[in-house]
Amino acid sequence: MKKNKIIILIAIIVFVLVSSFSISKNNTHKMTNAENNDVIKIGISQMIEHDALDLIYKGITDELNKYYKESNKKIKIDYQNAQGEQANCNTIAQKFVNEKKDIIIAIGTPSAQSAVNLTKDIPIIVSGIGDPIGAKLVTNLNKPNANVTGTINLPPIEKQIELMHKLIPNAKKIGLLYCSSEINSAYQIKLAKEKLDSLGLEYVDLTVANANEIQQMMISAASKVDAIFSPTDNIIANSMANVAMIEESEKLPVVCADAGMTKIGGTVTYSVDYYDMGILTAKKTIEVLEGMKDIKNIPLETVDSYNFVVNTNMIQKLGLSIPNNLYN
């Protein structure tokens, strides 16, 4: 009888210990889940490293960190760079989908296209996109009616062509240097051609498939054109050091569509403020994450702030001078 009582007592003690461990384990699991629920997982895919897209990224992260610093929520940013390869864009987008990110931010058209092609459920905020409709990201800029919104990178092409005309008034034929596979570039070149037509200037397409073709293309064009215009083209932007070398040796002025390209090897431009674009992109991201607005009703917007940029070093090397009316 006494032996039975001891066995029963031991059984009770074991039951209590196991129950306590189970409750503790469940509570720990619940706490972990609660902590995870407070962490917002943000995937950022960037097409390539160059000044303009890097500034967009900085604007995005600065604004997100500023907002969530004052919040009881935490953000975890997973930044991936495709290094200019479309295949890498697809791999990054698939990674973000597999990891069930709360939101995807895509900087550059190829990154955006990869994300849009892989998910209709995860919200996608695009940035640095020249032609969202032409890239088949949305069908309506004011009301996307999809899991996509963001910011449009459309430089003031007409003003940039006017700058070129004022800087090099004797130029009669303009070379248009861009990558044939970039949708953004094709759209900006269309606008450039319309402006050149209105000024009565001739032009010729200098299209390249990759960075390796740029040097030979410029050398062969030097005897045929008086100046070159290049849009916000990722391939050209990433090769501006090489462009500058040929520009200087051939004495062939190059007007680029953004500040980063101009500072490395261009002459003058009106450039979008890419840091401001990043801030606007982050604000749209916050609107979606915090449920302030339905992403389907958030319009894609442009940034209205532009900077006048002069590369005085290149101007001097080319033997050009800045006329007073260029600042107007």
XYZ file of N, CA, C and O in Angstrom, residues 38 40 42 62-75 282 285-290 292:
100
model
N 5.855 41.758 -35.113
C 6.197 43.167 -34.988
C 7.331 43.575 -35.926
O 7.649 44.747 -36.044
N 8.645 44.021 -39.595
C 8.184 44.146 -40.977
C 9.332 43.778 -41.912
O 10.404 44.377 -41.863
N 11.066 43.795 -45.305
C 11.087 44.590 -46.536
C 12.216 44.099 -47.440
O 13.379 44.064 -47.040
N 16.590 56.078 -45.469
C 16.583 57.179 -44.490
C 15.163 57.465 -44.012
O 14.919 57.630 -42.808
N 14.235 57.539 -44.954
C 12.847 57.866 -44.600
C 12.177 56.734 -43.827
O 11.448 56.972 -42.854
N 12.423 55.493 -44.220
C 11.840 54.352 -43.508
C 12.373 54.270 -42.085
O 11.611 54.064 -41.122
N 13.683 54.422 -41.939
C 14.281 54.358 -40.597
C 13.800 55.504 -39.717
O 13.580 55.332 -38.513
N 13.616 56.675 -40.315
C 13.119 57.829 -39.570
C 11.699 57.577 -39.057
O 11.384 57.853 -37.893
N 10.842 57.027 -39.916
C 9.441 56.793 -39.529
C 9.351 55.702 -38.458
O 8.676 55.878 -37.432
N 10.040 54.591 -38.676
C 9.873 53.456 -37.765
C 10.714 53.582 -36.494
O 10.546 52.801 -35.557
N 11.592 54.573 -36.450
C 12.321 54.851 -35.214
C 11.362 55.316 -34.129
O 11.568 55.047 -32.940
N 10.311 55.996 -34.538
C 9.326 56.507 -33.593
C 8.167 55.529 -33.383
O 7.220 55.824 -32.674
N 8.243 54.362 -34.021
C 7.159 53.384 -33.945
C 7.564 52.225 -33.044
O 8.749 51.973 -32.813
N 6.558 51.500 -32.521
C 6.874 50.303 -31.737
C 7.085 49.094 -32.643
O 7.352 47.991 -32.182
N 6.974 49.316 -33.936
C 7.246 48.257 -34.907
C 8.704 48.349 -35.360
O 9.306 49.411 -35.349
N 9.232 47.231 -35.787
C 10.598 47.179 -36.282
C 10.586 46.765 -37.750
O 9.701 46.035 -38.191
N 11.581 47.246 -38.492
C 11.699 46.842 -39.885
C 13.007 46.082 -40.088
O 14.013 46.347 -39.428
N 9.543 55.904 -50.239
C 9.382 55.396 -48.871
C 8.028 55.793 -48.289
O 7.390 55.002 -47.585
N 5.537 53.518 -49.523
C 5.728 52.230 -48.849
C 5.040 52.236 -47.487
O 4.346 51.278 -47.119
N 5.226 53.311 -46.746
C 4.623 53.444 -45.409
C 3.098 53.474 -45.503
O 2.404 52.863 -44.683
N 2.578 54.173 -46.496
C 1.120 54.223 -46.688
C 0.538 52.823 -46.844
O -0.525 52.513 -46.295
N 1.233 51.973 -47.563
C 0.756 50.607 -47.781
C 0.928 49.761 -46.527
O 0.004 49.075 -46.094
N 2.109 49.811 -45.923
C 2.387 48.989 -44.745
C 1.474 49.327 -43.573
O 1.069 48.447 -42.818
N 1.161 50.604 -43.420
C 0.339 51.044 -42.293
C -1.150 51.050 -42.619
O -1.964 51.459 -41.790
N -2.805 52.909 -44.590
C -3.385 54.244 -44.760
C -4.209 54.331 -46.037
O -5.229 55.021 -46.092
